[in-house]
Amino acid sequence: MDLASYADLVIELVNTQDPAEDSLKDLDSLRELLTIRPHLSGRLTRDTLQAMRELRAEMRSIFVAAASGDEATAIDRLNTLLIQHPIHPQMSNHDGQDWHIHLTEGGSVPDRYAAGAAMGLAVKISDHGIERLGVCQADGCSNIYFDETKNSSKRYCSERCAGRSNVAALRARRLDGADTR
Ligand SMILES: [Zn+2]
């Protein structure tokens, strides 16, 4: 299995936060975030939720720093997370799967989530470069993304945001044209 795929944990967590709506506001929404990660199941309390929200803010700050060109801050914060949430690799073949690596088996849900997410992000940056971390530039969207285009040209989290922004830019240009006439 590809360790960099653990970086999806970062995207899934950080993008629960939208300027218009926070979809990590209670234990039900936390349970929903974790449903596709059975190995991350465990006891969920208000403290778990609070820890996950703090982790979300820390993860976001790494992307915000990287996207603004402040590599030193981004790496510093990621290194802090790697130290705070060390991995303890174990082989597992749960639920009839082939043997595969689990990065950590012990600890609370946020600890395990953080260990997987930080390691995944570290591998992703090692493989593809820190300039691949981005924050959507569309108005009203703050989603983060990994730029996987050949020429590092991604500016928006989704086709939807790209389309919306192109329409807005076109309108702005038309208005400009009208003013100078
Ligand atoms: Zn977006």
mmCIF file with all atom_site columns, C-alpha atoms and ligand atoms in Angstrom:
data_model
loop_
_atom_site.group_PDB
_atom_site.id
_atom_site.type_symbol
_atom_site.label_atom_id
_atom_site.label_alt_id
_atom_site.label_comp_id
_atom_site.label_asym_id
_atom_site.label_entity_id
_atom_site.label_seq_id
_atom_site.pdbx_PDB_ins_code
_atom_site.Cartn_x
_atom_site.Cartn_y
_atom_site.Cartn_z
_atom_site.occupancy
_atom_site.B_iso_or_equiv
_atom_site.pdbx_formal_charge
_atom_site.auth_seq_id
_atom_site.auth_comp_id
_atom_site.auth_asym_id
_atom_site.auth_atom_id
_atom_site.pdbx_PDB_model_num
ATOM   1   C  CA . MET A 1 1   ? 0.000   0.000   0.000   1.00 0.00 ? 1   MET A CA 1
ATOM   2   C  CA . ASP A 1 2   ? 1.046   3.541   -0.745  1.00 0.00 ? 2   ASP A CA 1
ATOM   3   C  CA . LEU A 1 3   ? 1.953   5.496   2.393   1.00 0.00 ? 3   LEU A CA 1
ATOM   4   C  CA . ALA A 1 4   ? 1.231   8.765   0.590   1.00 0.00 ? 4   ALA A CA 1
ATOM   5   C  CA . SER A 1 5   ? -2.420  7.700   0.381   1.00 0.00 ? 5   SER A CA 1
ATOM   6   C  CA . TYR A 1 6   ? -2.609  8.458   4.108   1.00 0.00 ? 6   TYR A CA 1
ATOM   7   C  CA . ALA A 1 7   ? -2.402  12.105  3.054   1.00 0.00 ? 7   ALA A CA 1
ATOM   8   C  CA . ASP A 1 8   ? -6.071  11.765  2.039   1.00 0.00 ? 8   ASP A CA 1
ATOM   9   C  CA . LEU A 1 9   ? -6.794  11.880  5.778   1.00 0.00 ? 9   LEU A CA 1
ATOM   10  C  CA . VAL A 1 10  ? -5.537  15.473  5.782   1.00 0.00 ? 10  VAL A CA 1
ATOM   11  C  CA . ILE A 1 11  ? -7.742  16.549  2.874   1.00 0.00 ? 11  ILE A CA 1
ATOM   12  C  CA . GLU A 1 12  ? -10.834 14.807  4.279   1.00 0.00 ? 12  GLU A CA 1
ATOM   13  C  CA . LEU A 1 13  ? -10.402 16.415  7.691   1.00 0.00 ? 13  LEU A CA 1
ATOM   14  C  CA . VAL A 1 14  ? -9.444  19.951  6.662   1.00 0.00 ? 14  VAL A CA 1
ATOM   15  C  CA . ASN A 1 15  ? -12.162 20.176  4.023   1.00 0.00 ? 15  ASN A CA 1
ATOM   16  C  CA . THR A 1 16  ? -14.897 19.590  6.585   1.00 0.00 ? 16  THR A CA 1
ATOM   17  C  CA . GLN A 1 17  ? -14.465 23.313  7.197   1.00 0.00 ? 17  GLN A CA 1
ATOM   18  C  CA . ASP A 1 18  ? -16.215 25.531  4.727   1.00 0.00 ? 18  ASP A CA 1
ATOM   19  C  CA . PRO A 1 19  ? -16.628 29.312  5.185   1.00 0.00 ? 19  PRO A CA 1
ATOM   20  C  CA . ALA A 1 20  ? -20.393 28.828  4.940   1.00 0.00 ? 20  ALA A CA 1
ATOM   21  C  CA . GLU A 1 21  ? -20.729 25.599  6.877   1.00 0.00 ? 21  GLU A CA 1
ATOM   22  C  CA . ASP A 1 22  ? -18.694 23.606  9.379   1.00 0.00 ? 22  ASP A CA 1
ATOM   23  C  CA . SER A 1 23  ? -19.385 19.919  8.873   1.00 0.00 ? 23  SER A CA 1
ATOM   24  C  CA . LEU A 1 24  ? -17.360 18.836  11.893  1.00 0.00 ? 24  LEU A CA 1
ATOM   25  C  CA . LYS A 1 25  ? -19.458 20.399  14.605  1.00 0.00 ? 25  LYS A CA 1
ATOM   26  C  CA . ASP A 1 26  ? -20.759 17.438  16.602  1.00 0.00 ? 26  ASP A CA 1
ATOM   27  C  CA . LEU A 1 27  ? -20.095 13.783  17.350  1.00 0.00 ? 27  LEU A CA 1
ATOM   28  C  CA . ASP A 1 28  ? -22.422 12.619  14.557  1.00 0.00 ? 28  ASP A CA 1
ATOM   29  C  CA . SER A 1 29  ? -20.431 14.503  11.933  1.00 0.00 ? 29  SER A CA 1
ATOM   30  C  CA . LEU A 1 30  ? -17.190 13.142  13.410  1.00 0.00 ? 30  LEU A CA 1
ATOM   31  C  CA . ARG A 1 31  ? -18.626 9.602   13.221  1.00 0.00 ? 31  ARG A CA 1
ATOM   32  C  CA . GLU A 1 32  ? -19.516 10.244  9.585   1.00 0.00 ? 32  GLU A CA 1
ATOM   33  C  CA . LEU A 1 33  ? -15.959 11.412  8.791   1.00 0.00 ? 33  LEU A CA 1
ATOM   34  C  CA . LEU A 1 34  ? -14.592 8.186   10.289  1.00 0.00 ? 34  LEU A CA 1
ATOM   35  C  CA . THR A 1 35  ? -17.057 5.707   8.733   1.00 0.00 ? 35  THR A CA 1
ATOM   36  C  CA . ILE A 1 36  ? -14.818 4.961   5.739   1.00 0.00 ? 36  ILE A CA 1
ATOM   37  C  CA . ARG A 1 37  ? -11.861 4.367   8.105   1.00 0.00 ? 37  ARG A CA 1
ATOM   38  C  CA . PRO A 1 38  ? -12.867 1.336   10.178  1.00 0.00 ? 38  PRO A CA 1
ATOM   39  C  CA . HIS A 1 39  ? -9.330  1.002   11.577  1.00 0.00 ? 39  HIS A CA 1
ATOM   40  C  CA . LEU A 1 40  ? -9.739  4.462   13.120  1.00 0.00 ? 40  LEU A CA 1
ATOM   41  C  CA . SER A 1 41  ? -12.799 3.539   15.131  1.00 0.00 ? 41  SER A CA 1
ATOM   42  C  CA . GLY A 1 42  ? -12.813 3.996   18.885  1.00 0.00 ? 42  GLY A CA 1
ATOM   43  C  CA . ARG A 1 43  ? -14.450 5.851   21.705  1.00 0.00 ? 43  ARG A CA 1
ATOM   44  C  CA . LEU A 1 44  ? -15.653 9.304   20.668  1.00 0.00 ? 44  LEU A CA 1
ATOM   45  C  CA . THR A 1 45  ? -16.263 12.022  23.231  1.00 0.00 ? 45  THR A CA 1
ATOM   46  C  CA . ARG A 1 46  ? -16.470 15.827  23.278  1.00 0.00 ? 46  ARG A CA 1
ATOM   47  C  CA . ASP A 1 47  ? -12.712 15.800  23.894  1.00 0.00 ? 47  ASP A CA 1
ATOM   48  C  CA . THR A 1 48  ? -12.184 13.681  20.780  1.00 0.00 ? 48  THR A CA 1
ATOM   49  C  CA . LEU A 1 49  ? -14.150 16.194  18.747  1.00 0.00 ? 49  LEU A CA 1
ATOM   50  C  CA . GLN A 1 50  ? -12.179 19.090  20.213  1.00 0.00 ? 50  GLN A CA 1
ATOM   51  C  CA . ALA A 1 51  ? -8.850  17.339  19.495  1.00 0.00 ? 51  ALA A CA 1
ATOM   52  C  CA . MET A 1 52  ? -9.908  16.623  15.909  1.00 0.00 ? 52  MET A CA 1
ATOM   53  C  CA . ARG A 1 53  ? -10.883 20.266  15.405  1.00 0.00 ? 53  ARG A CA 1
ATOM   54  C  CA . GLU A 1 54  ? -7.508  21.380  16.735  1.00 0.00 ? 54  GLU A CA 1
ATOM   55  C  CA . LEU A 1 55  ? -5.743  18.923  14.441  1.00 0.00 ? 55  LEU A CA 1
ATOM   56  C  CA . ARG A 1 56  ? -7.805  20.299  11.566  1.00 0.00 ? 56  ARG A CA 1
ATOM   57  C  CA . ALA A 1 57  ? -6.635  23.849  12.302  1.00 0.00 ? 57  ALA A CA 1
ATOM   58  C  CA . GLU A 1 58  ? -2.993  22.748  12.512  1.00 0.00 ? 58  GLU A CA 1
ATOM   59  C  CA . MET A 1 59  ? -3.223  20.829  9.246   1.00 0.00 ? 59  MET A CA 1
ATOM   60  C  CA . ARG A 1 60  ? -4.859  23.790  7.531   1.00 0.00 ? 60  ARG A CA 1
ATOM   61  C  CA . SER A 1 61  ? -2.138  26.145  8.730   1.00 0.00 ? 61  SER A CA 1
ATOM   62  C  CA . ILE A 1 62  ? 0.459   23.916  7.013   1.00 0.00 ? 62  ILE A CA 1
ATOM   63  C  CA . PHE A 1 63  ? -1.339  24.310  3.686   1.00 0.00 ? 63  PHE A CA 1
ATOM   64  C  CA . VAL A 1 64  ? -1.896  28.036  4.156   1.00 0.00 ? 64  VAL A CA 1
ATOM   65  C  CA . ALA A 1 65  ? 1.806   28.569  4.915   1.00 0.00 ? 65  ALA A CA 1
ATOM   66  C  CA . ALA A 1 66  ? 2.953   26.392  1.997   1.00 0.00 ? 66  ALA A CA 1
ATOM   67  C  CA . ALA A 1 67  ? 0.535   28.050  -0.448  1.00 0.00 ? 67  ALA A CA 1
ATOM   68  C  CA . SER A 1 68  ? 1.798   31.502  0.528   1.00 0.00 ? 68  SER A CA 1
ATOM   69  C  CA . GLY A 1 69  ? 5.400   30.415  -0.100  1.00 0.00 ? 69  GLY A CA 1
ATOM   70  C  CA . ASP A 1 70  ? 6.381   30.135  3.567   1.00 0.00 ? 70  ASP A CA 1
ATOM   71  C  CA . GLU A 1 71  ? 7.966   26.688  3.342   1.00 0.00 ? 71  GLU A CA 1
ATOM   72  C  CA . ALA A 1 72  ? 9.887   27.014  6.602   1.00 0.00 ? 72  ALA A CA 1
ATOM   73  C  CA . THR A 1 73  ? 6.725   27.528  8.660   1.00 0.00 ? 73  THR A CA 1
ATOM   74  C  CA . ALA A 1 74  ? 4.879   24.731  6.856   1.00 0.00 ? 74  ALA A CA 1
ATOM   75  C  CA . ILE A 1 75  ? 7.674   22.210  7.444   1.00 0.00 ? 75  ILE A CA 1
ATOM   76  C  CA . ASP A 1 76  ? 8.199   23.372  11.016  1.00 0.00 ? 76  ASP A CA 1
ATOM   77  C  CA . ARG A 1 77  ? 4.524   22.736  11.816  1.00 0.00 ? 77  ARG A CA 1
ATOM   78  C  CA . LEU A 1 78  ? 4.538   19.361  10.101  1.00 0.00 ? 78  LEU A CA 1
ATOM   79  C  CA . ASN A 1 79  ? 7.674   18.344  11.996  1.00 0.00 ? 79  ASN A CA 1
ATOM   80  C  CA . THR A 1 80  ? 5.972   19.321  15.252  1.00 0.00 ? 80  THR A CA 1
ATOM   81  C  CA . LEU A 1 81  ? 3.012   17.053  14.406  1.00 0.00 ? 81  LEU A CA 1
ATOM   82  C  CA . LEU A 1 82  ? 5.371   14.197  13.482  1.00 0.00 ? 82  LEU A CA 1
ATOM   83  C  CA . ILE A 1 83  ? 7.068   14.486  16.868  1.00 0.00 ? 83  ILE A CA 1
ATOM   84  C  CA . GLN A 1 84  ? 3.779   14.793  18.785  1.00 0.00 ? 84  GLN A CA 1
ATOM   85  C  CA . HIS A 1 85  ? 2.197   11.816  17.019  1.00 0.00 ? 85  HIS A CA 1
ATOM   86  C  CA . PRO A 1 86  ? 4.880   9.202   16.395  1.00 0.00 ? 86  PRO A CA 1
ATOM   87  C  CA . ILE A 1 87  ? 4.046   6.136   14.314  1.00 0.00 ? 87  ILE A CA 1
ATOM   88  C  CA . HIS A 1 88  ? 4.314   2.560   15.573  1.00 0.00 ? 88  HIS A CA 1
ATOM   89  C  CA . PRO A 1 89  ? 4.025   0.436   12.437  1.00 0.00 ? 89  PRO A CA 1
ATOM   90  C  CA . GLN A 1 90  ? 2.297   -2.921  12.723  1.00 0.00 ? 90  GLN A CA 1
ATOM   91  C  CA . MET A 1 91  ? 1.362   -5.519  10.123  1.00 0.00 ? 91  MET A CA 1
ATOM   92  C  CA . SER A 1 92  ? -2.347  -6.282  9.936   1.00 0.00 ? 92  SER A CA 1
ATOM   93  C  CA . ASN A 1 93  ? -4.621  -8.535  7.825   1.00 0.00 ? 93  ASN A CA 1
ATOM   94  C  CA . HIS A 1 94  ? -7.951  -7.619  9.375   1.00 0.00 ? 94  HIS A CA 1
ATOM   95  C  CA . ASP A 1 95  ? -11.223 -8.382  7.604   1.00 0.00 ? 95  ASP A CA 1
ATOM   96  C  CA . GLY A 1 96  ? -9.700  -10.831 5.120   1.00 0.00 ? 96  GLY A CA 1
ATOM   97  C  CA . GLN A 1 97  ? -7.364  -8.255  3.591   1.00 0.00 ? 97  GLN A CA 1
ATOM   98  C  CA . ASP A 1 98  ? -3.771  -8.976  2.522   1.00 0.00 ? 98  ASP A CA 1
ATOM   99  C  CA . TRP A 1 99  ? -1.048  -8.131  5.006   1.00 0.00 ? 99  TRP A CA 1
ATOM   100 C  CA . HIS A 1 100 ? -0.570  -4.380  5.073   1.00 0.00 ? 100 HIS A CA 1
ATOM   101 C  CA . ILE A 1 101 ? 0.987   -1.741  7.274   1.00 0.00 ? 101 ILE A CA 1
ATOM   102 C  CA . HIS A 1 102 ? -0.971  0.100   9.930   1.00 0.00 ? 102 HIS A CA 1
ATOM   103 C  CA . LEU A 1 103 ? 0.975   3.131   11.040  1.00 0.00 ? 103 LEU A CA 1
ATOM   104 C  CA . THR A 1 104 ? -0.229  2.946   14.605  1.00 0.00 ? 104 THR A CA 1
ATOM   105 C  CA . GLU A 1 105 ? -2.519  0.629   16.550  1.00 0.00 ? 105 GLU A CA 1
ATOM   106 C  CA . GLY A 1 106 ? -2.560  2.263   19.967  1.00 0.00 ? 106 GLY A CA 1
ATOM   107 C  CA . GLY A 1 107 ? -3.741  5.567   21.320  1.00 0.00 ? 107 GLY A CA 1
ATOM   108 C  CA . SER A 1 108 ? -6.865  7.670   20.983  1.00 0.00 ? 108 SER A CA 1
ATOM   109 C  CA . VAL A 1 109 ? -8.718  8.253   17.711  1.00 0.00 ? 109 VAL A CA 1
ATOM   110 C  CA . PRO A 1 110 ? -7.205  11.747  17.227  1.00 0.00 ? 110 PRO A CA 1
ATOM   111 C  CA . ASP A 1 111 ? -3.706  10.410  17.972  1.00 0.00 ? 111 ASP A CA 1
ATOM   112 C  CA . ARG A 1 112 ? -4.029  7.658   15.392  1.00 0.00 ? 112 ARG A CA 1
ATOM   113 C  CA . TYR A 1 113 ? -5.637  10.002  12.885  1.00 0.00 ? 113 TYR A CA 1
ATOM   114 C  CA . ALA A 1 114 ? -2.877  12.571  13.397  1.00 0.00 ? 114 ALA A CA 1
ATOM   115 C  CA . ALA A 1 115 ? -0.098  9.976   13.098  1.00 0.00 ? 115 ALA A CA 1
ATOM   116 C  CA . GLY A 1 116 ? -1.477  8.669   9.778   1.00 0.00 ? 116 GLY A CA 1
ATOM   117 C  CA . ALA A 1 117 ? -2.231  12.126  8.400   1.00 0.00 ? 117 ALA A CA 1
ATOM   118 C  CA . ALA A 1 118 ? 1.153   13.643  9.338   1.00 0.00 ? 118 ALA A CA 1
ATOM   119 C  CA . MET A 1 119 ? 3.073   10.662  7.934   1.00 0.00 ? 119 MET A CA 1
ATOM   120 C  CA . GLY A 1 120 ? 1.006   10.665  4.742   1.00 0.00 ? 120 GLY A CA 1
ATOM   121 C  CA . LEU A 1 121 ? 1.598   14.376  4.260   1.00 0.00 ? 121 LEU A CA 1
ATOM   122 C  CA . ALA A 1 122 ? 5.341   13.974  4.899   1.00 0.00 ? 122 ALA A CA 1
ATOM   123 C  CA . VAL A 1 123 ? 5.603   11.214  2.269   1.00 0.00 ? 123 VAL A CA 1
ATOM   124 C  CA . LYS A 1 124 ? 3.496   13.207  -0.181  1.00 0.00 ? 124 LYS A CA 1
ATOM   125 C  CA . ILE A 1 125 ? 5.754   16.265  0.179   1.00 0.00 ? 125 ILE A CA 1
ATOM   126 C  CA . SER A 1 126 ? 8.886   14.079  -0.155  1.00 0.00 ? 126 SER A CA 1
ATOM   127 C  CA . ASP A 1 127 ? 7.534   12.470  -3.330  1.00 0.00 ? 127 ASP A CA 1
ATOM   128 C  CA . HIS A 1 128 ? 6.003   15.467  -5.086  1.00 0.00 ? 128 HIS A CA 1
ATOM   129 C  CA . GLY A 1 129 ? 7.317   18.690  -3.517  1.00 0.00 ? 129 GLY A CA 1
ATOM   130 C  CA . ILE A 1 130 ? 5.868   21.155  -1.052  1.00 0.00 ? 130 ILE A CA 1
ATOM   131 C  CA . GLU A 1 131 ? 4.750   23.514  -3.815  1.00 0.00 ? 131 GLU A CA 1
ATOM   132 C  CA . ARG A 1 132 ? 2.014   20.949  -4.544  1.00 0.00 ? 132 ARG A CA 1
ATOM   133 C  CA . LEU A 1 133 ? 0.060   22.028  -1.462  1.00 0.00 ? 133 LEU A CA 1
ATOM   134 C  CA . GLY A 1 134 ? -2.657  24.507  -2.307  1.00 0.00 ? 134 GLY A CA 1
ATOM   135 C  CA . VAL A 1 135 ? -5.679  26.403  -0.986  1.00 0.00 ? 135 VAL A CA 1
ATOM   136 C  CA . CYS A 1 136 ? -8.628  26.991  -3.330  1.00 0.00 ? 136 CYS A CA 1
ATOM   137 C  CA . GLN A 1 137 ? -8.663  30.541  -4.687  1.00 0.00 ? 137 GLN A CA 1
ATOM   138 C  CA . ALA A 1 138 ? -12.361 30.688  -5.453  1.00 0.00 ? 138 ALA A CA 1
ATOM   139 C  CA . ASP A 1 139 ? -14.418 33.230  -3.505  1.00 0.00 ? 139 ASP A CA 1
ATOM   140 C  CA . GLY A 1 140 ? -16.252 31.600  -0.629  1.00 0.00 ? 140 GLY A CA 1
ATOM   141 C  CA . CYS A 1 141 ? -14.195 28.394  -0.713  1.00 0.00 ? 141 CYS A CA 1
ATOM   142 C  CA . SER A 1 142 ? -11.281 27.494  1.538   1.00 0.00 ? 142 SER A CA 1
ATOM   143 C  CA . ASN A 1 143 ? -10.752 23.865  0.564   1.00 0.00 ? 143 ASN A CA 1
ATOM   144 C  CA . ILE A 1 144 ? -7.202  22.559  0.398   1.00 0.00 ? 144 ILE A CA 1
ATOM   145 C  CA . TYR A 1 145 ? -5.843  20.281  -2.329  1.00 0.00 ? 145 TYR A CA 1
ATOM   146 C  CA . PHE A 1 146 ? -2.784  18.539  -3.716  1.00 0.00 ? 146 PHE A CA 1
ATOM   147 C  CA . ASP A 1 147 ? -1.863  19.843  -7.139  1.00 0.00 ? 147 ASP A CA 1
ATOM   148 C  CA . GLU A 1 148 ? -1.302  16.750  -9.257  1.00 0.00 ? 148 GLU A CA 1
ATOM   149 C  CA . THR A 1 149 ? -1.251  18.494  -12.642 1.00 0.00 ? 149 THR A CA 1
ATOM   150 C  CA . LYS A 1 150 ? 1.883   18.060  -14.777 1.00 0.00 ? 150 LYS A CA 1
ATOM   151 C  CA . ASN A 1 151 ? 2.684   21.789  -14.892 1.00 0.00 ? 151 ASN A CA 1
ATOM   152 C  CA . SER A 1 152 ? 1.612   22.746  -11.336 1.00 0.00 ? 152 SER A CA 1
ATOM   153 C  CA . SER A 1 153 ? -1.279  24.805  -12.661 1.00 0.00 ? 153 SER A CA 1
ATOM   154 C  CA . LYS A 1 154 ? -4.048  23.863  -10.242 1.00 0.00 ? 154 LYS A CA 1
ATOM   155 C  CA . ARG A 1 155 ? -5.639  26.882  -8.508  1.00 0.00 ? 155 ARG A CA 1
ATOM   156 C  CA . TYR A 1 156 ? -9.020  25.545  -7.420  1.00 0.00 ? 156 TYR A CA 1
ATOM   157 C  CA . CYS A 1 157 ? -10.138 22.569  -5.368  1.00 0.00 ? 157 CYS A CA 1
ATOM   158 C  CA . SER A 1 158 ? -12.636 21.379  -7.963  1.00 0.00 ? 158 SER A CA 1
ATOM   159 C  CA . GLU A 1 159 ? -14.009 21.859  -11.478 1.00 0.00 ? 159 GLU A CA 1
ATOM   160 C  CA . ARG A 1 160 ? -16.964 23.549  -9.860  1.00 0.00 ? 160 ARG A CA 1
ATOM   161 C  CA . CYS A 1 161 ? -14.829 26.247  -8.183  1.00 0.00 ? 161 CYS A CA 1
ATOM   162 C  CA . ALA A 1 162 ? -12.735 26.719  -11.355 1.00 0.00 ? 162 ALA A CA 1
ATOM   163 C  CA . GLY A 1 163 ? -15.884 27.208  -13.441 1.00 0.00 ? 163 GLY A CA 1
ATOM   164 C  CA . ARG A 1 164 ? -17.425 29.636  -10.962 1.00 0.00 ? 164 ARG A CA 1
ATOM   165 C  CA . SER A 1 165 ? -14.240 31.729  -10.833 1.00 0.00 ? 165 SER A CA 1
ATOM   166 C  CA . ASN A 1 166 ? -13.841 31.861  -14.618 1.00 0.00 ? 166 ASN A CA 1
ATOM   167 C  CA . VAL A 1 167 ? -17.369 33.206  -14.978 1.00 0.00 ? 167 VAL A CA 1
ATOM   168 C  CA . ALA A 1 168 ? -16.694 35.847  -12.285 1.00 0.00 ? 168 ALA A CA 1
ATOM   169 C  CA . ALA A 1 169 ? -13.425 36.908  -13.950 1.00 0.00 ? 169 ALA A CA 1
ATOM   170 C  CA . LEU A 1 170 ? -15.126 37.226  -17.316 1.00 0.00 ? 170 LEU A CA 1
ATOM   171 C  CA . ARG A 1 171 ? -17.854 39.401  -15.825 1.00 0.00 ? 171 ARG A CA 1
ATOM   172 C  CA . ALA A 1 172 ? -15.263 41.612  -14.090 1.00 0.00 ? 172 ALA A CA 1
ATOM   173 C  CA . ARG A 1 173 ? -13.404 42.085  -17.374 1.00 0.00 ? 173 ARG A CA 1
ATOM   174 C  CA . ARG A 1 174 ? -16.605 43.050  -19.189 1.00 0.00 ? 174 ARG A CA 1
ATOM   175 C  CA . LEU A 1 175 ? -17.387 45.642  -16.502 1.00 0.00 ? 175 LEU A CA 1
ATOM   176 C  CA . ASP A 1 176 ? -13.850 47.048  -16.804 1.00 0.00 ? 176 ASP A CA 1
ATOM   177 C  CA . GLY A 1 177 ? -14.307 47.364  -20.567 1.00 0.00 ? 177 GLY A CA 1
ATOM   178 C  CA . ALA A 1 178 ? -17.573 49.236  -20.073 1.00 0.00 ? 178 ALA A CA 1
ATOM   179 C  CA . ASP A 1 179 ? -15.915 51.750  -17.728 1.00 0.00 ? 179 ASP A CA 1
ATOM   180 C  CA . THR A 1 180 ? -13.130 52.763  -20.100 1.00 0.00 ? 180 THR A CA 1
ATOM   181 C  CA . ARG A 1 181 ? -15.426 53.420  -23.022 1.00 0.00 ? 181 ARG A CA 1
HETATM 182 ZN ZN . ZN  B 2 .   ? -12.958 25.436  -4.010  1.00 0.00 ? 1   ZN  B ZN 1
#
